[in-house]
Coordinates of C-alpha atoms in Angstrom, one line a residue:
M17 CA 2.1 -18.8 27.8
F18 CA 0.9 -17.6 24.6
K19 CA 4.3 -16.6 23.4
T20 CA 5.1 -18.6 19.7
E21 CA 8.3 -18.2 17.8
L22 CA 6.5 -15.2 15.9
C23 CA 7.0 -13.2 19.0
D24 CA 10.7 -14.1 19.1
L25 CA 10.9 -12.8 15.1
L26 CA 9.0 -10.2 15.5
G27 CA 10.6 -8.8 18.8
I28 CA 6.6 -8.5 20.3
E29 CA 5.1 -9.6 23.4
Y30 CA 1.7 -11.3 22.2
P31 CA 1.5 -12.6 18.7
I32 CA -1.2 -10.3 17.7
I33 CA -0.9 -8.1 14.6
Q34 CA -3.0 -5.3 13.5
G35 CA -4.1 -5.5 10.2
G36 CA -3.2 -2.3 8.0
M37 CA -6.4 -0.7 7.2
V38 CA -6.6 2.2 4.4
W39 CA -7.6 5.8 6.3
V40 CA -7.9 3.9 9.8
S41 CA -4.6 2.6 10.7
F42 CA -2.3 5.7 11.1
H43 CA 0.1 6.5 14.1
E44 CA -2.4 6.3 16.7
L45 CA -3.5 3.0 16.7
C46 CA -0.3 1.8 15.3
A47 CA 1.5 3.2 18.6
A48 CA -1.2 1.6 21.0
V49 CA -0.9 -1.9 19.7
S50 CA 2.4 -2.2 19.7
E51 CA 2.5 -0.5 23.0
A52 CA -0.3 -2.9 24.5
G53 CA 2.3 -6.0 23.0
G54 CA 1.0 -6.7 19.8
L55 CA 2.2 -5.3 16.3
G56 CA 1.1 -2.3 15.1
M57 CA 0.7 -1.6 11.6
L58 CA 0.6 1.5 9.2
A59 CA -1.8 1.4 6.3
G60 CA 1.2 2.6 3.7
G61 CA -1.7 1.9 1.1
S62 CA -3.5 5.0 2.1
M63 CA -0.3 7.0 2.3
M64 CA 2.2 8.8 -0.4
P65 CA 5.9 8.4 0.4
D66 CA 6.2 12.0 2.4
E67 CA 3.3 11.1 4.6
L68 CA 4.1 7.3 5.6
K69 CA 7.6 9.1 6.6
E70 CA 6.1 11.4 9.0
Q71 CA 3.5 8.8 10.0
I72 CA 6.6 6.4 11.3
R73 CA 8.1 9.4 12.9
L74 CA 5.0 10.1 14.7
V75 CA 4.5 6.2 15.8
R76 CA 8.4 6.5 17.4
E77 CA 7.1 9.5 19.4
K78 CA 4.6 7.5 21.1
T79 CA 6.3 3.8 21.3
R80 CA 9.8 2.4 21.1
K81 CA 8.4 -1.1 20.5
P82 CA 8.4 -2.7 17.0
F83 CA 5.7 -1.8 14.5
G84 CA 5.1 -2.3 10.7
V85 CA 3.8 -1.1 7.6
N86 CA 1.9 -2.7 4.9
I87 CA 2.3 -2.2 1.4
P88 CA 0.0 -3.2 -1.5
I89 CA 2.3 -4.4 -4.2
L90 CA -0.2 -3.8 -6.9
Y91 CA 0.4 0.5 -6.3
P92 CA 2.4 2.3 -8.5
H93 CA 4.2 4.3 -5.7
S94 CA 4.8 0.7 -3.9
G95 CA 8.5 0.9 -4.7
D96 CA 8.8 4.4 -3.1
L97 CA 6.7 3.1 0.1
V98 CA 9.7 0.4 0.4
D99 CA 12.5 3.0 0.1
V100 CA 10.8 4.9 2.9
C101 CA 10.6 1.7 4.9
V102 CA 14.3 1.0 4.5
E103 CA 15.3 4.5 5.1
E104 CA 13.6 5.0 8.3
G105 CA 14.6 1.3 9.5
V106 CA 11.0 0.3 10.1
S107 CA 11.0 -3.6 11.8
V108 CA 8.3 -5.3 9.5
V109 CA 6.7 -4.8 6.5
S110 CA 3.6 -6.6 5.4
T111 CA 2.9 -6.9 1.5
S112 CA 0.0 -7.8 -0.2
A113 CA -1.6 -8.0 -3.7
G114 CA 1.5 -8.8 -5.9
N115 CA 4.7 -11.2 -6.2
P116 CA 6.7 -10.0 -2.7
K117 CA 9.5 -11.3 -4.4
K118 CA 10.2 -7.9 -6.2
F119 CA 10.9 -6.3 -3.1
T120 CA 11.8 -9.1 -0.4
G121 CA 15.4 -9.4 -0.5
R122 CA 16.2 -5.4 -0.6
M123 CA 14.1 -5.2 2.6
Q124 CA 15.8 -8.4 4.8
E125 CA 19.2 -6.9 3.4
A126 CA 18.3 -3.6 5.3
G127 CA 17.1 -5.9 8.6
I128 CA 13.4 -5.8 7.9
K129 CA 11.0 -8.8 8.7
V130 CA 8.7 -9.4 5.5
M131 CA 5.2 -10.9 5.6
H132 CA 3.0 -11.5 3.0
V133 CA -0.9 -11.7 3.1
S134 CA -2.2 -14.9 0.8
P135 CA -5.7 -15.9 0.3
S136 CA -4.6 -19.5 -0.8
V137 CA -2.4 -22.0 -0.8
T138 CA -0.8 -21.5 -4.0
L139 CA 0.3 -18.0 -3.6
A140 CA 1.3 -18.7 0.3
T141 CA 3.5 -21.2 -1.0
K142 CA 4.5 -18.4 -3.5
A143 CA 5.3 -16.3 -1.0
E144 CA 7.4 -18.9 0.9
A145 CA 9.5 -19.3 -2.3
A146 CA 9.8 -15.5 -2.5
G147 CA 11.8 -15.4 0.7
V148 CA 9.2 -14.0 2.7
D149 CA 9.7 -14.4 6.7
V150 CA 5.8 -15.1 7.6
V151 CA 2.8 -16.0 5.4
V152 CA -0.6 -14.4 6.7
A153 CA -3.3 -16.6 5.5
E154 CA -6.3 -14.5 4.7
G155 CA -9.6 -15.9 4.9
I156 CA -12.6 -14.5 3.2
E157 CA -14.6 -13.4 6.4
A158 CA -11.5 -10.5 6.2
G159 CA -12.7 -6.8 5.7
G160 CA -11.6 -4.9 3.0
H161 CA -10.2 -6.7 -0.4
D162 CA -10.4 -10.6 -0.5
G163 CA -8.9 -13.1 -2.7
F164 CA -10.8 -14.5 -5.7
E165 CA -10.7 -18.0 -4.3
E166 CA -13.1 -17.3 -1.1
I167 CA -11.6 -20.0 0.9
T168 CA -12.7 -19.4 4.4
T169 CA -10.0 -19.1 7.1
M170 CA -10.8 -22.5 8.7
S171 CA -10.4 -24.0 5.7
L172 CA -7.0 -22.1 4.6
V173 CA -5.0 -22.1 7.6
P174 CA -4.5 -25.6 8.2
Q175 CA -3.9 -25.9 4.5
V176 CA -1.2 -23.3 4.3
V177 CA 0.4 -24.5 7.3
D178 CA 1.0 -28.1 6.1
K179 CA 2.5 -26.6 2.7
V180 CA 4.9 -24.3 3.9
K181 CA 7.5 -24.1 6.9
V182 CA 7.5 -20.0 7.5
P183 CA 5.4 -19.2 10.3
V184 CA 1.7 -18.7 9.5
V185 CA -0.4 -16.2 11.2
A186 CA -4.5 -16.4 10.8
A187 CA -6.5 -13.5 9.3
G188 CA -10.2 -13.2 8.7
G189 CA -13.2 -13.8 11.1
I190 CA -11.1 -13.3 14.7
A191 CA -12.2 -10.9 17.3
D192 CA -11.7 -12.3 20.5
S193 CA -10.2 -15.1 22.5
R194 CA -11.9 -17.7 20.9
G195 CA -11.0 -16.9 17.5
F196 CA -7.4 -16.6 19.0
I197 CA -7.1 -20.0 20.2
A198 CA -9.0 -21.3 17.5
A199 CA -6.3 -20.2 15.4
M200 CA -3.6 -21.7 17.2
A201 CA -5.6 -25.2 16.9
L202 CA -5.0 -24.9 13.4
G203 CA -1.5 -24.7 13.3
A204 CA -1.2 -20.8 12.8
R205 CA 1.6 -19.2 15.1
G206 CA -0.3 -16.1 15.5
V207 CA -3.3 -14.0 14.4
Q208 CA -4.0 -10.9 12.4
I209 CA -7.1 -8.6 13.2
G210 CA -8.5 -5.8 11.4
T211 CA -12.1 -4.9 11.9
R212 CA -11.9 -5.2 15.9
F213 CA -8.9 -3.0 16.1
A214 CA -11.3 -0.4 13.7
A215 CA -13.7 0.0 16.1
T216 CA -11.5 1.1 19.1
H217 CA -10.8 4.7 20.5
E218 CA -7.4 4.8 18.8
A219 CA -8.4 4.1 15.3
Q220 CA -8.7 7.0 13.0
G221 CA -12.3 7.1 11.7
H222 CA -15.4 9.0 11.7
E223 CA -17.8 8.6 14.1
R224 CA -20.6 7.1 11.9
F225 CA -18.5 5.2 10.4
K226 CA -17.3 3.1 14.0
E227 CA -20.8 3.3 14.7
A228 CA -21.8 1.4 11.3
I229 CA -19.5 -1.3 12.3
V230 CA -20.5 -1.7 15.8
R231 CA -23.9 -2.0 14.5
A232 CA -23.2 -4.6 11.9
T233 CA -24.7 -8.0 12.5
D234 CA -23.2 -11.5 11.1
S235 CA -25.2 -10.8 7.7
G236 CA -24.2 -7.2 7.9
T237 CA -21.7 -7.8 5.1
V238 CA -21.7 -8.5 1.8
I239 CA -19.2 -9.3 -1.1
T240 CA -19.1 -6.9 -4.0
G241 CA -16.8 -6.1 -7.1
R242 CA -16.3 -10.1 -8.1
A243 CA -15.5 -8.6 -11.6
L244 CA -12.8 -6.3 -10.4
G245 CA -11.6 -7.7 -7.3
P246 CA -13.6 -9.5 -4.1
T247 CA -14.1 -6.6 -1.4
R248 CA -16.0 -7.2 1.9
C249 CA -18.0 -4.3 3.2
I250 CA -20.8 -3.4 5.1
R251 CA -24.4 -3.4 3.7
N252 CA -25.6 0.0 2.4
Q253 CA -26.8 2.1 -0.8
L254 CA -23.9 1.8 -2.4
T255 CA -23.5 -2.0 -2.3
E256 CA -26.9 -2.5 -3.5
E257 CA -26.4 -0.6 -6.2
I258 CA -23.2 -2.5 -7.2
L259 CA -24.9 -5.7 -6.4
A260 CA -27.9 -4.6 -8.9
A261 CA -25.4 -3.9 -11.7
E262 CA -23.7 -6.8 -11.4
G263 CA -27.0 -9.0 -11.3
K264 CA -27.5 -7.1 -14.7
G265 CA -24.1 -7.8 -16.3
A266 CA -22.1 -4.7 -16.1
T267 CA -18.8 -4.4 -17.7
R268 CA -15.8 -3.8 -16.0
D269 CA -15.8 0.0 -17.0
Q270 CA -19.5 0.1 -16.0
L271 CA -18.7 -1.0 -12.4
L272 CA -15.4 1.3 -12.1
E273 CA -17.8 4.4 -12.8
L274 CA -20.4 3.1 -10.5
I275 CA -17.9 2.5 -7.5
G276 CA -15.9 5.5 -8.4
F277 CA -12.8 7.1 -6.5
G278 CA -12.3 7.7 -2.7
R279 CA -15.6 6.0 -1.7
S280 CA -13.4 4.4 1.2
K281 CA -12.2 7.4 2.6
R282 CA -15.7 9.4 2.2
A283 CA -17.1 6.6 4.2
T284 CA -14.1 6.4 7.0
L285 CA -13.5 10.1 7.1
E286 CA -16.2 11.8 6.2
G287 CA -18.8 9.6 7.6
D288 CA -21.1 9.4 4.5
V289 CA -22.1 5.6 5.6
E290 CA -24.6 5.3 2.5
T291 CA -22.9 5.9 -0.6
G292 CA -19.1 5.1 1.0
T293 CA -17.4 2.0 1.0
I294 CA -17.4 0.8 4.7
Y295 CA -14.5 -2.0 4.7
C296 CA -15.6 -4.5 7.4
G297 CA -15.2 -8.3 8.5
Q298 CA -17.9 -11.1 9.0
I299 CA -16.6 -10.6 12.9
A300 CA -18.2 -7.3 13.2
G301 CA -21.3 -8.7 15.1
L302 CA -19.3 -10.0 18.1
I303 CA -17.6 -6.3 18.5
G304 CA -20.4 -4.9 20.8
G305 CA -18.8 -1.5 21.0
L306 CA -15.7 0.7 21.4
K307 CA -13.3 -0.3 23.3
S308 CA -9.5 0.8 23.6
V309 CA -6.9 -1.2 22.3
A310 CA -5.4 -2.1 25.6
Q311 CA -8.8 -3.8 26.5
V312 CA -9.1 -5.5 23.2
I313 CA -5.5 -6.8 23.3
E314 CA -6.0 -7.4 27.9
E315 CA -9.5 -9.3 26.8
I316 CA -7.8 -11.7 23.9
V317 CA -4.7 -12.6 26.2
G318 CA -6.7 -12.6 29.6
G319 CA -9.8 -14.8 27.9
A320 CA -7.5 -17.5 26.3
G321 CA -6.7 -19.1 29.4
P322 CA -10.5 -19.7 30.1
V323 CA -11.1 -21.0 26.9
L324 CA -8.2 -23.5 27.2
D325 CA -9.7 -24.8 30.6
R326 CA -12.8 -25.0 28.9
L327 CA -11.2 -27.2 26.1
R328 CA -9.2 -29.3 28.8
G329 CA -12.7 -29.9 30.9
A330 CA -14.4 -31.2 27.6
T331 CA -11.5 -33.9 27.3
G332 CA -11.9 -34.5 30.8
R333 CA -8.4 -33.9 31.4

């Protein structure tokens, strides 16, 4: 009932993709999502090539189903990560933060399906022109690094659908069956979910990191770093310091010094939820508690039917 052409293209049961989240998306989460019928993703952005190779092999010990790797193109070692994916025969690679044209041809020659995360119509059409197989239209509601354009998912997805011929995946602000069906109504052929999967038992992360996501409300996240690149994270001591500095007209160098290096790792793995960066989407207020990956996917897919029934009832059909 909820099978789309995206499922056939990627070899998955449900059109649900787990976003690649740095320090969170390791083999346990990736394999669990794929085993539950979605597409699990490793976060290549928090790995060096040797670690990525090991993580790929660990995923394969847990599942024989397709999975993928997210690679931010702006990273200086992105080419090395692509090499690993080609050598290891990964099924899918999702690129972001750069022009996918640099690597798309080589990956497709190796049989890899290429997705690209795009925060605007302009970048989505450029990604299609670069030859990608799928465009992920990601709205500003998403946690982590967002687009300078700051377009919402509701506005972005149908505009991208109207402009590209490849399948479109909706991302940003989706956590349950209602968001899943809404994305389909906008023309998406699948969804990408990050924050909801970060708050699962299989996701890597300190207990305090996951608790912070569960406690977050609808207004619990904030965009910081607009001069460097918009980033959505949970409000804490660090975000208040960054916002104060931005309000005083801090220079790029001053902001970089304030943010420092490794803040995300500090929060995610070490549990420093006050002076670390907690990447989190606006959808956190819907999460309510930790669950298993299988339960999350089961609730999204199982709840989609009743959502559609309510819509049919509203139209008198």
